[in-house]
Short mmCIF file of C-alpha atoms and ligand atoms in Angstrom, two decimals:
data_model
loop_
_atom_site.label_atom_id
_atom_site.label_comp_id
_atom_site.label_asym_id
_atom_site.label_seq_id
_atom_site.Cartn_x
_atom_site.Cartn_y
_atom_site.Cartn_z
CA MET A 21 -0.10 0.01 0.11
CA ALA A 22 1.29 3.57 -0.83
CA LYS A 23 3.14 5.45 1.77
CA THR A 24 1.64 8.82 1.89
CA LYS A 25 2.51 11.27 4.54
CA ILE A 26 -0.65 13.26 5.51
CA ALA A 27 -1.00 15.47 8.58
CA ARG A 28 -1.65 13.46 11.83
CA GLU A 29 -5.11 14.08 13.20
CA ASN A 30 -5.90 15.96 16.55
CA TRP A 31 -8.68 16.09 18.84
CA GLY A 32 -11.01 19.21 18.11
CA SER A 33 -11.07 20.14 21.83
CA LYS A 34 -9.91 19.13 25.24
CA PHE A 35 -13.33 18.31 26.17
CA GLY A 36 -13.61 16.07 23.26
CA PHE A 37 -10.51 14.10 24.30
CA ILE A 38 -11.85 13.71 27.82
CA LEU A 39 -15.05 12.38 26.58
CA ALA A 40 -13.63 10.06 24.33
CA ALA A 41 -10.98 8.76 26.72
CA ALA A 42 -13.84 8.48 29.28
CA GLY A 43 -15.66 6.57 26.55
CA SER A 44 -12.69 4.25 26.32
CA ALA A 45 -12.43 3.50 29.99
CA ILE A 46 -16.19 3.43 30.59
CA GLY A 47 -17.49 0.11 29.16
CA LEU A 48 -18.42 -3.51 29.89
CA GLY A 49 -15.94 -3.40 32.75
CA ASN A 50 -17.95 -0.48 34.56
CA ILE A 51 -21.45 -1.90 34.01
CA TRP A 52 -21.12 -5.56 33.57
CA LYS A 53 -17.96 -6.56 35.62
CA PHE A 54 -17.58 -3.99 38.39
CA PRO A 55 -21.11 -4.45 40.21
CA TYR A 56 -20.54 -8.15 40.42
CA ILE A 57 -16.99 -8.34 41.45
CA ALA A 58 -17.65 -5.73 44.06
CA GLY A 59 -20.73 -7.66 45.17
CA GLU A 60 -18.62 -10.95 45.50
CA ASN A 61 -15.60 -9.42 47.34
CA GLY A 62 -17.24 -7.53 50.21
CA GLY A 63 -19.07 -4.46 48.87
CA ALA A 64 -17.71 -1.36 50.45
CA ALA A 65 -14.70 -3.20 51.58
CA PHE A 66 -13.73 -3.99 48.00
CA ILE A 67 -14.63 -0.50 46.70
CA PHE A 68 -12.44 0.96 49.25
CA VAL A 69 -9.33 -1.24 48.17
CA TYR A 70 -10.33 -0.65 44.58
CA LEU A 71 -10.23 3.24 45.11
CA ILE A 72 -6.80 3.00 46.66
CA CYS A 73 -5.53 0.90 43.45
CA ILE A 74 -7.03 3.49 41.22
CA ALA A 75 -5.40 6.34 43.01
CA ILE A 76 -1.99 4.89 43.56
CA ILE A 77 -1.50 2.92 40.48
CA GLY A 78 -4.35 3.60 37.97
CA LEU A 79 -4.13 7.45 37.90
CA PRO A 80 -0.35 7.48 37.81
CA VAL A 81 -0.02 4.81 34.91
CA LEU A 82 -2.79 6.75 32.98
CA ILE A 83 -0.90 10.05 33.37
CA GLY A 84 2.16 8.29 32.05
CA GLU A 85 0.48 6.62 29.13
CA VAL A 86 -1.28 9.83 28.00
CA LEU A 87 2.23 11.60 28.53
CA LEU A 88 3.87 9.24 26.13
CA GLY A 89 1.28 9.58 23.49
CA ARG A 90 1.27 13.24 23.60
CA THR A 91 5.10 13.57 23.61
CA THR A 92 5.55 11.31 20.55
CA GLN A 93 2.43 11.89 18.70
CA ARG A 94 2.56 8.19 17.60
CA ASN A 95 0.90 4.97 18.19
CA PRO A 96 2.18 2.41 20.93
CA VAL A 97 5.06 0.95 18.61
CA GLY A 98 5.98 4.31 17.17
CA ALA A 99 6.13 5.87 20.49
CA PHE A 100 8.63 3.35 22.04
CA LYS A 101 10.53 3.59 18.69
CA LYS A 102 10.68 7.27 18.90
CA LEU A 103 12.05 7.50 22.44
CA SER A 104 14.44 4.49 22.72
CA ASN A 105 14.82 2.74 19.37
CA SER A 106 15.42 -0.54 21.37
CA LYS A 107 14.06 -3.69 19.96
CA PHE A 108 12.94 -4.89 23.35
CA TRP A 109 10.77 -1.59 24.06
CA ILE A 110 9.54 -1.54 20.40
CA SER A 111 8.19 -5.21 21.13
CA VAL A 112 6.23 -3.76 24.27
CA GLY A 113 4.44 -1.51 21.90
CA PHE A 114 3.57 -4.58 19.65
CA LEU A 115 2.41 -6.36 22.84
CA GLY A 116 -0.12 -3.54 23.10
CA VAL A 117 -1.31 -3.73 19.63
CA LEU A 118 -1.72 -7.52 19.80
CA ALA A 119 -3.47 -7.12 23.34
CA GLY A 120 -5.91 -4.82 21.59
CA PHE A 121 -6.85 -7.30 19.06
CA ILE A 122 -7.22 -10.17 21.71
CA ILE A 123 -9.43 -7.94 24.06
CA LEU A 124 -11.53 -6.76 20.87
CA SER A 125 -12.07 -10.50 19.80
CA PHE A 126 -14.16 -11.38 23.12
CA TYR A 127 -15.39 -7.63 23.73
CA VAL A 128 -17.44 -7.55 20.45
CA VAL A 129 -18.98 -10.94 21.51
CA ILE A 130 -20.40 -9.81 24.81
CA ALA A 131 -21.13 -6.29 23.16
CA GLY A 132 -23.05 -8.27 20.43
CA TRP A 133 -25.21 -10.05 23.05
CA SER A 134 -26.02 -6.64 24.61
CA LEU A 135 -26.95 -5.33 21.21
CA GLY A 136 -29.18 -8.51 20.69
CA TYR A 137 -30.78 -7.97 24.08
CA ILE A 138 -32.07 -4.59 23.01
CA PHE A 139 -34.16 -6.62 20.39
CA GLU A 140 -35.04 -9.12 22.86
CA ALA A 141 -36.24 -6.32 25.30
CA ILE A 142 -38.18 -4.56 22.39
CA ASN A 143 -39.97 -7.86 21.40
CA GLY A 144 -41.08 -8.19 25.09
CA SER A 145 -39.42 -11.80 25.39
CA PHE A 146 -38.30 -11.08 28.91
CA TYR A 147 -41.96 -11.40 29.96
CA LYS A 148 -42.04 -14.87 28.63
CA PHE A 149 -39.02 -15.91 30.58
CA ASN A 150 -39.64 -14.23 33.84
CA GLN A 151 -38.14 -16.86 36.28
CA ALA A 152 -34.47 -17.02 37.10
CA TYR A 153 -34.06 -20.46 35.48
CA THR A 154 -36.24 -19.81 32.41
CA SER A 155 -34.40 -16.44 31.80
CA ALA A 156 -31.02 -18.33 32.23
CA ASN A 157 -32.07 -20.98 29.77
CA HIS A 158 -33.30 -18.56 27.27
CA PHE A 159 -29.89 -16.80 27.36
CA THR A 160 -28.13 -20.11 26.99
CA MET A 161 -30.35 -20.92 24.02
CA LEU A 162 -29.58 -17.50 22.40
CA ILE A 163 -25.80 -17.78 22.76
CA GLN A 164 -26.03 -21.30 21.42
CA SER A 165 -27.49 -20.13 18.23
CA VAL A 166 -24.59 -19.44 15.79
CA THR A 167 -26.67 -17.05 13.55
CA TRP A 168 -27.92 -15.06 16.63
CA ASN A 169 -24.48 -15.00 18.32
CA LEU A 170 -22.36 -14.20 15.20
CA GLY A 171 -24.98 -12.04 13.67
CA PHE A 172 -24.89 -9.58 16.49
CA THR A 173 -21.18 -9.72 16.88
CA ILE A 174 -20.86 -8.66 13.14
CA ALA A 175 -23.43 -6.04 13.63
CA PHE A 176 -21.49 -4.53 16.57
CA LEU A 177 -18.22 -4.85 14.89
CA LEU A 178 -19.56 -2.81 11.93
CA LEU A 179 -20.83 0.05 14.11
CA THR A 180 -17.33 0.24 15.73
CA MET A 181 -15.63 0.24 12.29
CA LEU A 182 -18.06 3.02 11.26
CA PHE A 183 -16.88 5.38 13.91
CA VAL A 184 -13.26 4.63 13.41
CA TYR A 185 -13.58 4.95 9.63
CA PHE A 186 -14.75 8.55 10.01
CA GLY A 187 -11.53 9.32 12.02
CA VAL A 188 -10.45 11.09 15.21
CA GLN A 189 -12.55 14.37 15.19
CA LYS A 190 -15.53 13.30 12.80
CA GLY A 191 -16.11 9.58 13.92
CA ILE A 192 -14.53 8.94 17.61
CA GLU A 193 -14.88 12.53 19.00
CA LYS A 194 -18.32 13.48 17.46
CA GLY A 195 -19.67 9.90 18.54
CA SER A 196 -18.35 10.23 22.13
CA LYS A 197 -19.91 13.81 22.49
CA ILE A 198 -23.51 12.23 21.55
CA MET A 199 -22.97 8.73 23.23
CA MET A 200 -21.30 9.64 26.71
CA PRO A 201 -23.94 12.45 27.77
CA LEU A 202 -26.47 10.02 26.68
CA LEU A 203 -25.22 7.16 28.58
CA PHE A 204 -24.95 9.44 31.77
CA ILE A 205 -28.52 10.41 31.50
CA ILE A 206 -29.60 6.84 30.94
CA LEU A 207 -27.72 5.56 33.98
CA VAL A 208 -28.88 8.37 36.20
CA VAL A 209 -32.51 7.59 35.15
CA LEU A 210 -32.04 3.96 35.85
CA ALA A 211 -30.32 4.64 39.26
CA ILE A 212 -33.25 6.98 40.29
CA LYS A 213 -35.75 4.26 39.26
CA GLY A 214 -33.73 1.82 41.29
CA LEU A 215 -33.57 3.95 44.33
CA THR A 216 -37.31 4.72 44.43
CA LEU A 217 -38.20 1.06 44.45
CA ASP A 218 -39.59 -0.53 47.70
CA GLY A 219 -36.80 -2.48 49.43
CA SER A 220 -33.97 -0.67 47.50
CA GLU A 221 -32.05 0.05 50.63
CA LYS A 222 -31.05 -3.61 50.89
CA GLY A 223 -29.22 -3.13 47.50
CA VAL A 224 -27.56 0.11 48.73
CA SER A 225 -26.17 -1.60 51.83
CA PHE A 226 -25.21 -4.74 49.94
CA LEU A 227 -23.12 -2.38 47.87
CA LEU A 228 -21.95 0.28 50.28
CA ASN A 229 -21.64 -1.78 53.62
CA PRO A 230 -18.20 -3.10 54.04
CA ASN A 231 -18.33 -6.79 54.57
CA TRP A 232 -14.59 -7.30 55.56
CA LYS A 233 -14.90 -11.12 55.69
CA LEU A 234 -15.43 -11.29 52.10
CA LEU A 235 -12.33 -9.34 51.23
CA HIS A 236 -9.53 -11.78 50.81
CA GLY A 237 -5.85 -11.47 49.68
CA THR A 238 -7.05 -12.20 45.94
CA SER A 239 -9.58 -9.46 46.31
CA ILE A 240 -6.90 -6.84 46.37
CA LEU A 241 -5.26 -8.42 43.28
CA ILE A 242 -8.63 -8.42 41.56
CA ALA A 243 -9.23 -4.83 42.51
CA LEU A 244 -5.76 -4.05 40.96
CA GLY A 245 -6.24 -6.12 37.76
CA HIS A 246 -9.71 -4.43 37.34
CA ALA A 247 -8.27 -0.97 37.75
CA PHE A 248 -6.20 -1.74 34.46
CA PHE A 249 -9.05 -2.99 32.47
CA THR A 250 -11.50 -0.43 33.54
CA LEU A 251 -9.12 2.55 32.71
CA SER A 252 -7.99 0.71 29.47
CA LEU A 253 -4.54 0.80 30.55
CA GLY A 254 -1.45 -1.27 29.73
CA MET A 255 -1.89 -1.69 26.10
CA GLY A 256 -1.58 1.70 24.55
CA ALA A 257 -5.18 2.67 24.03
CA MET A 258 -4.73 5.84 26.21
CA LEU A 259 -1.31 6.32 24.69
CA THR A 260 -2.90 6.40 21.35
CA TYR A 261 -5.67 8.68 22.52
CA GLY A 262 -2.92 10.89 24.21
CA SER A 263 -1.26 11.07 20.91
CA TYR A 264 -3.99 13.08 19.38
CA LEU A 265 -3.70 15.88 22.07
CA LYS A 266 -2.14 19.19 21.42
CA LYS A 267 0.92 20.11 23.67
CA ASP A 268 -1.16 22.64 25.63
CA SER A 269 -3.39 20.32 27.34
CA ASN A 270 -3.22 19.64 31.19
CA ILE A 271 -2.60 16.07 31.32
CA PHE A 272 -2.75 15.84 35.09
CA SER A 273 -6.20 17.37 35.18
CA SER A 274 -7.75 15.66 32.26
CA SER A 275 -6.41 12.26 33.56
CA THR A 276 -7.97 13.04 37.09
CA GLN A 277 -11.38 13.80 35.33
CA ILE A 278 -11.36 10.53 33.17
CA VAL A 279 -10.61 8.55 36.39
CA PHE A 280 -13.38 10.35 38.27
CA LEU A 281 -15.85 9.80 35.63
CA ASP A 282 -15.08 6.17 35.30
CA THR A 283 -15.35 5.58 38.99
CA LEU A 284 -18.49 7.44 39.20
CA ILE A 285 -20.06 5.45 36.40
CA ALA A 286 -19.06 2.27 37.95
CA LEU A 287 -20.70 3.13 41.38
CA ILE A 288 -23.87 4.63 39.85
CA ALA A 289 -24.10 1.32 37.63
CA GLY A 290 -23.70 -0.85 41.11
CA ILE A 291 -26.47 1.38 42.61
CA ALA A 292 -28.76 1.08 39.60
CA ILE A 293 -28.36 -2.69 39.44
CA PHE A 294 -28.41 -3.75 43.02
CA THR A 295 -31.23 -1.57 44.23
CA ALA A 296 -33.45 -3.26 41.52
CA VAL A 297 -32.09 -6.84 41.99
CA PHE A 298 -32.88 -6.64 45.78
CA ALA A 299 -36.15 -4.84 45.59
CA THR A 300 -37.56 -7.63 43.18
CA GLY A 301 -36.06 -10.34 45.35
CA GLN A 302 -33.59 -11.70 42.86
CA ASN A 303 -30.32 -13.32 43.67
CA PRO A 304 -27.46 -10.92 43.51
CA SER A 305 -24.64 -13.29 43.27
CA ALA A 306 -25.17 -14.50 39.73
CA GLY A 307 -21.72 -13.35 38.90
CA PRO A 308 -21.06 -12.59 35.22
CA GLY A 309 -24.66 -13.86 34.44
CA LEU A 310 -26.16 -10.98 36.49
CA ILE A 311 -26.78 -8.81 33.58
CA PHE A 312 -28.09 -11.26 31.13
CA HIS A 313 -30.02 -13.71 33.30
CA THR A 314 -30.91 -11.72 36.46
CA LEU A 315 -31.81 -8.31 35.15
CA PRO A 316 -34.23 -9.29 32.45
CA VAL A 317 -36.37 -10.94 35.34
CA VAL A 318 -35.81 -7.87 37.51
CA PHE A 319 -37.34 -5.51 34.83
CA THR A 320 -40.43 -7.61 34.35
CA LYS A 321 -41.09 -7.07 38.02
CA MET A 322 -41.03 -3.26 38.07
CA SER A 323 -43.43 -0.84 36.71
CA GLY A 324 -42.24 0.64 33.37
CA GLY A 325 -39.78 -2.31 33.18
CA TYR A 326 -40.43 -2.82 29.43
CA TYR A 327 -38.87 0.60 28.71
CA PHE A 328 -36.23 0.39 31.41
CA ALA A 329 -34.97 -2.77 29.99
CA ILE A 330 -34.60 -1.29 26.37
CA LEU A 331 -32.80 1.67 27.96
CA PHE A 332 -30.46 -0.51 30.00
CA PHE A 333 -29.29 -2.57 27.01
CA PHE A 334 -29.05 0.42 24.89
CA LEU A 335 -26.88 1.99 27.66
CA LEU A 336 -24.60 -1.06 27.96
CA THR A 337 -24.19 -1.24 24.03
CA ILE A 338 -23.06 2.37 23.71
CA ALA A 339 -20.71 1.98 26.62
CA ALA A 340 -19.15 -0.97 24.88
CA LEU A 341 -19.18 0.73 21.53
CA THR A 342 -17.18 3.84 22.87
CA SER A 343 -14.53 1.19 24.39
CA ALA A 344 -14.34 -1.02 21.25
CA ILE A 345 -13.89 2.03 19.06
CA SER A 346 -10.57 2.71 21.29
CA LEU A 347 -9.34 -0.91 20.78
CA LEU A 348 -9.88 -0.74 17.03
CA GLU A 349 -8.11 2.71 16.91
CA VAL A 350 -4.89 1.39 18.46
CA VAL A 351 -4.50 -1.10 15.70
CA VAL A 352 -5.52 1.38 12.77
CA SER A 353 -3.14 4.03 14.18
CA TYR A 354 -0.23 1.54 14.13
CA PHE A 355 -0.84 0.91 10.46
CA VAL A 356 -1.52 4.55 9.39
CA ASP A 357 1.48 5.96 11.37
CA GLU A 358 4.03 3.15 10.75
CA LYS A 359 3.03 1.65 7.58
CA GLY A 360 1.50 4.72 5.75
CA TRP A 361 -1.87 2.99 5.23
CA LYS A 362 -4.83 5.14 4.64
CA ARG A 363 -7.41 5.13 7.66
CA HIS A 364 -10.18 3.81 5.64
CA ASN A 365 -8.11 0.82 4.20
CA ALA A 366 -6.90 -0.03 7.81
CA VAL A 367 -10.27 -0.07 9.18
CA ILE A 368 -11.54 -2.33 6.57
CA VAL A 369 -8.82 -4.57 6.74
CA PHE A 370 -8.49 -4.89 10.59
CA GLY A 371 -12.19 -4.87 11.09
CA GLY A 372 -12.24 -8.01 9.05
CA VAL A 373 -9.11 -9.43 10.97
CA THR A 374 -10.92 -8.73 14.17
CA PHE A 375 -14.16 -10.60 12.78
CA LEU A 376 -11.95 -13.64 12.01
CA ILE A 377 -10.52 -13.70 15.52
CA ALA A 378 -13.92 -13.09 17.21
CA VAL A 379 -15.46 -16.01 15.53
CA PRO A 380 -13.79 -18.70 17.75
CA SER A 381 -14.72 -16.53 20.75
CA SER A 382 -18.21 -16.42 19.50
CA LEU A 383 -18.43 -19.95 18.71
CA SER A 384 -16.99 -20.86 22.26
CA SER A 385 -20.63 -20.89 23.61
CA ASN A 386 -21.83 -23.26 20.92
CA VAL A 387 -20.04 -25.46 18.25
CA LEU A 388 -16.51 -24.89 19.85
CA ALA A 389 -17.82 -25.37 23.68
CA ASP A 390 -15.50 -28.36 24.06
CA PHE A 391 -12.53 -27.15 22.49
CA HIS A 392 -10.18 -26.17 25.24
CA ILE A 393 -6.55 -24.76 25.24
CA PHE A 394 -4.83 -24.91 28.69
CA GLY A 395 -8.26 -25.94 30.05
CA LEU A 396 -9.99 -22.81 28.94
CA ASN A 397 -12.34 -22.29 25.93
CA PHE A 398 -11.37 -19.75 23.30
CA PHE A 399 -13.34 -17.03 24.76
CA ASP A 400 -11.93 -17.46 28.36
CA LEU A 401 -8.44 -17.82 26.96
CA ALA A 402 -8.58 -14.52 25.25
CA ASP A 403 -10.00 -12.91 28.40
CA PHE A 404 -7.49 -14.38 30.71
CA LEU A 405 -4.54 -13.78 28.40
CA ALA A 406 -5.38 -10.14 27.70
CA SER A 407 -6.89 -8.93 30.98
CA ASN A 408 -4.82 -11.01 33.62
CA ILE A 409 -1.42 -11.14 31.72
CA MET A 410 -0.90 -8.68 28.91
CA LEU A 411 -2.52 -5.61 30.43
CA PRO A 412 -0.81 -5.83 33.78
CA LEU A 413 2.46 -6.74 31.98
CA GLY A 414 2.02 -3.72 29.66
CA GLY A 415 1.20 -1.37 32.55
CA MET A 416 4.38 -2.56 34.43
CA LEU A 417 6.67 -2.18 31.52
CA ILE A 418 5.29 1.21 30.66
CA SER A 419 5.97 2.47 34.18
CA ILE A 420 9.48 0.83 34.19
CA PHE A 421 10.11 2.50 30.78
CA ILE A 422 9.15 5.94 32.02
CA ALA A 423 10.83 5.89 35.37
CA TRP A 424 14.11 4.04 34.30
CA VAL A 425 14.63 4.30 30.63
CA TRP A 426 13.17 7.50 29.33
CA GLY A 427 13.95 9.14 32.75
CA PHE A 428 11.84 11.58 34.81
CA ASP A 429 14.26 14.40 33.51
CA LYS A 430 12.81 14.30 30.04
CA ALA A 431 9.39 13.11 31.23
CA LEU A 432 8.90 16.18 33.47
CA VAL A 433 9.78 18.61 30.89
CA GLU A 434 6.94 17.14 28.50
CA LEU A 435 4.48 16.92 31.47
CA LYS A 436 5.10 20.55 32.49
CA GLN A 437 3.61 21.69 29.21
CA GLY A 438 0.06 22.77 30.00
CA ALA A 439 0.37 21.79 33.58
CA GLU A 440 2.78 24.61 34.82
CA ASN A 441 0.23 25.51 37.68
CA ILE A 442 0.72 22.21 39.18
CA PHE A 443 4.43 22.26 39.11
CA THR A 444 4.50 25.70 40.88
CA ASP A 445 1.46 25.58 43.22
CA LYS A 446 1.44 21.80 44.01
CA PRO A 447 4.96 20.21 43.50
CA TYR A 448 3.99 17.59 46.00
CA ILE A 449 1.77 16.09 43.30
CA ILE A 450 4.58 15.71 40.89
CA SER A 451 6.87 14.05 43.50
CA ALA A 452 3.79 11.55 44.29
CA TRP A 453 3.43 10.75 40.65
CA LYS A 454 7.30 9.91 40.53
CA ILE A 455 7.21 7.56 43.38
CA PHE A 456 3.95 5.86 42.37
CA VAL A 457 5.48 5.48 38.74
CA LYS A 458 8.91 4.38 39.93
CA TYR A 459 8.21 2.04 42.76
CA PHE A 460 4.58 1.28 43.55
CA ALA A 461 3.32 0.56 40.15
CA PRO A 462 6.07 -1.85 39.05
CA VAL A 463 6.15 -3.78 42.28
CA LEU A 464 2.50 -4.15 42.91
CA ILE A 465 1.67 -4.99 39.29
CA PHE A 466 4.32 -7.72 39.33
CA LEU A 467 2.52 -9.05 42.34
CA VAL A 468 -0.71 -9.13 40.41
CA LEU A 469 1.02 -10.93 37.38
CA LEU A 470 2.56 -13.49 39.92
CA ASN A 471 -1.05 -14.20 40.99
CA SER A 472 -2.55 -14.44 37.59
CA LEU A 473 -0.02 -17.14 36.81
CA GLY A 474 -0.87 -19.09 39.91
CA ILE A 475 2.57 -18.44 41.49
CA LEU A 476 1.43 -16.25 44.44
N1 LIG B 19 -12.10 0.02 29.67
C1 LIG B 19 -12.93 -0.95 29.05
C2 LIG B 19 -14.07 -1.31 30.02
O1 LIG B 19 -13.90 -1.05 31.18
O2 LIG B 19 -14.93 -2.17 29.57
C3 LIG B 19 -12.26 -2.00 28.47
C4 LIG B 19 -11.03 -1.78 27.68
C5 LIG B 19 -11.09 -0.87 26.58
C6 LIG B 19 -9.79 -2.35 28.08
C7 LIG B 19 -10.02 -0.48 25.98
C8 LIG B 19 -8.55 -1.83 27.38
C9 LIG B 19 -8.65 -0.93 26.28
F1 LIG B 19 -7.68 -0.63 25.58
#
């Protein structure tokens, strides 16, 4: 393909960047995963640990990733090439691009289910399966249908490709500016509905009362692992979004706002879901199935549930969409920057490749259900590899790179641009950032990795 040098794209505004990056962060991790892992690990006790992980590891690494992107104005591979040119560090960039592909391959499958559930909600089928077990059976039946499963995976992937196809400002930024406020409004409406149901206080206390007995050593590692996934860290998605920033943007304040929004949405999602689950007398511990088995039943038991069900799955789908867009953008930006491809061609080719690798994940719940590698089906393997190994590994290496290879002298010169006020008024924030990136992040993430590999 022809190598043409066209001017690199930029965000239209700082707010556009914050919404797009918050869109990447806020996804299935917040609405599908966070509520049930918080419920399983001691409610407020877990949330407390999670907030510490976000503050001392998540935020510092996010600042570092965005900084690497803005400094180099490149994709993950190009960024390491520009700053070090060592083969090892360039391969860390490749690891990010690869992780993006792997996450996409299962992310689009769950997102496809969510898209399919909008139609289930519209058809009123939740009312036909309004018992916990009939609802669970209905879900199993749907995901065992190759056409339903693959059909919605493809439809969701095509939506993702559409936004990336139109580019940074006209596709990703514009889409985020519409979808993110919509997502917020729908979630607040659902939370208000949940809080006004009789018996909702049990749901609030389930989530917000600390149950220290349920908090184990592994809960801490789960909290740290989830901090990476939910903030889209460790694979260069935030680096890539940072690379479209202009130099005058304040990385400290925008990263803090992104983390704040991501955490707020996870908490409101938890409230919206558990108030409704408790008020309608459903089992809160369905784990990953909570959203697809339990919630459909919950909706049939509340007034206006037909409409709230449609709204909920619409919300979940747009949350997943703004995240999937960022995953595809990492791959596309690599081919545009490094290989001189045209964006449109890169989107079509790598959307197609994503589809090919999503097929085995999608078929894991039906024809490939018995096909196992290392005891895991393809879907679980992709999830485990990316979320438990590649993201923490990427995050650890990115911190090591900033602190020990690139060096704080150079990093701080870059960081200061757009954030002079913090350097003069609150220098202790800068010192804290350095300590977290240099010591806390590498050591704590190393522990998470050992745990993921079953060594700890
Ligand atoms: N942060 C997303 C979520 O919470 O669902 C998942 C994700 C998106 C992870 C993009 C990594 C990434 F690069």
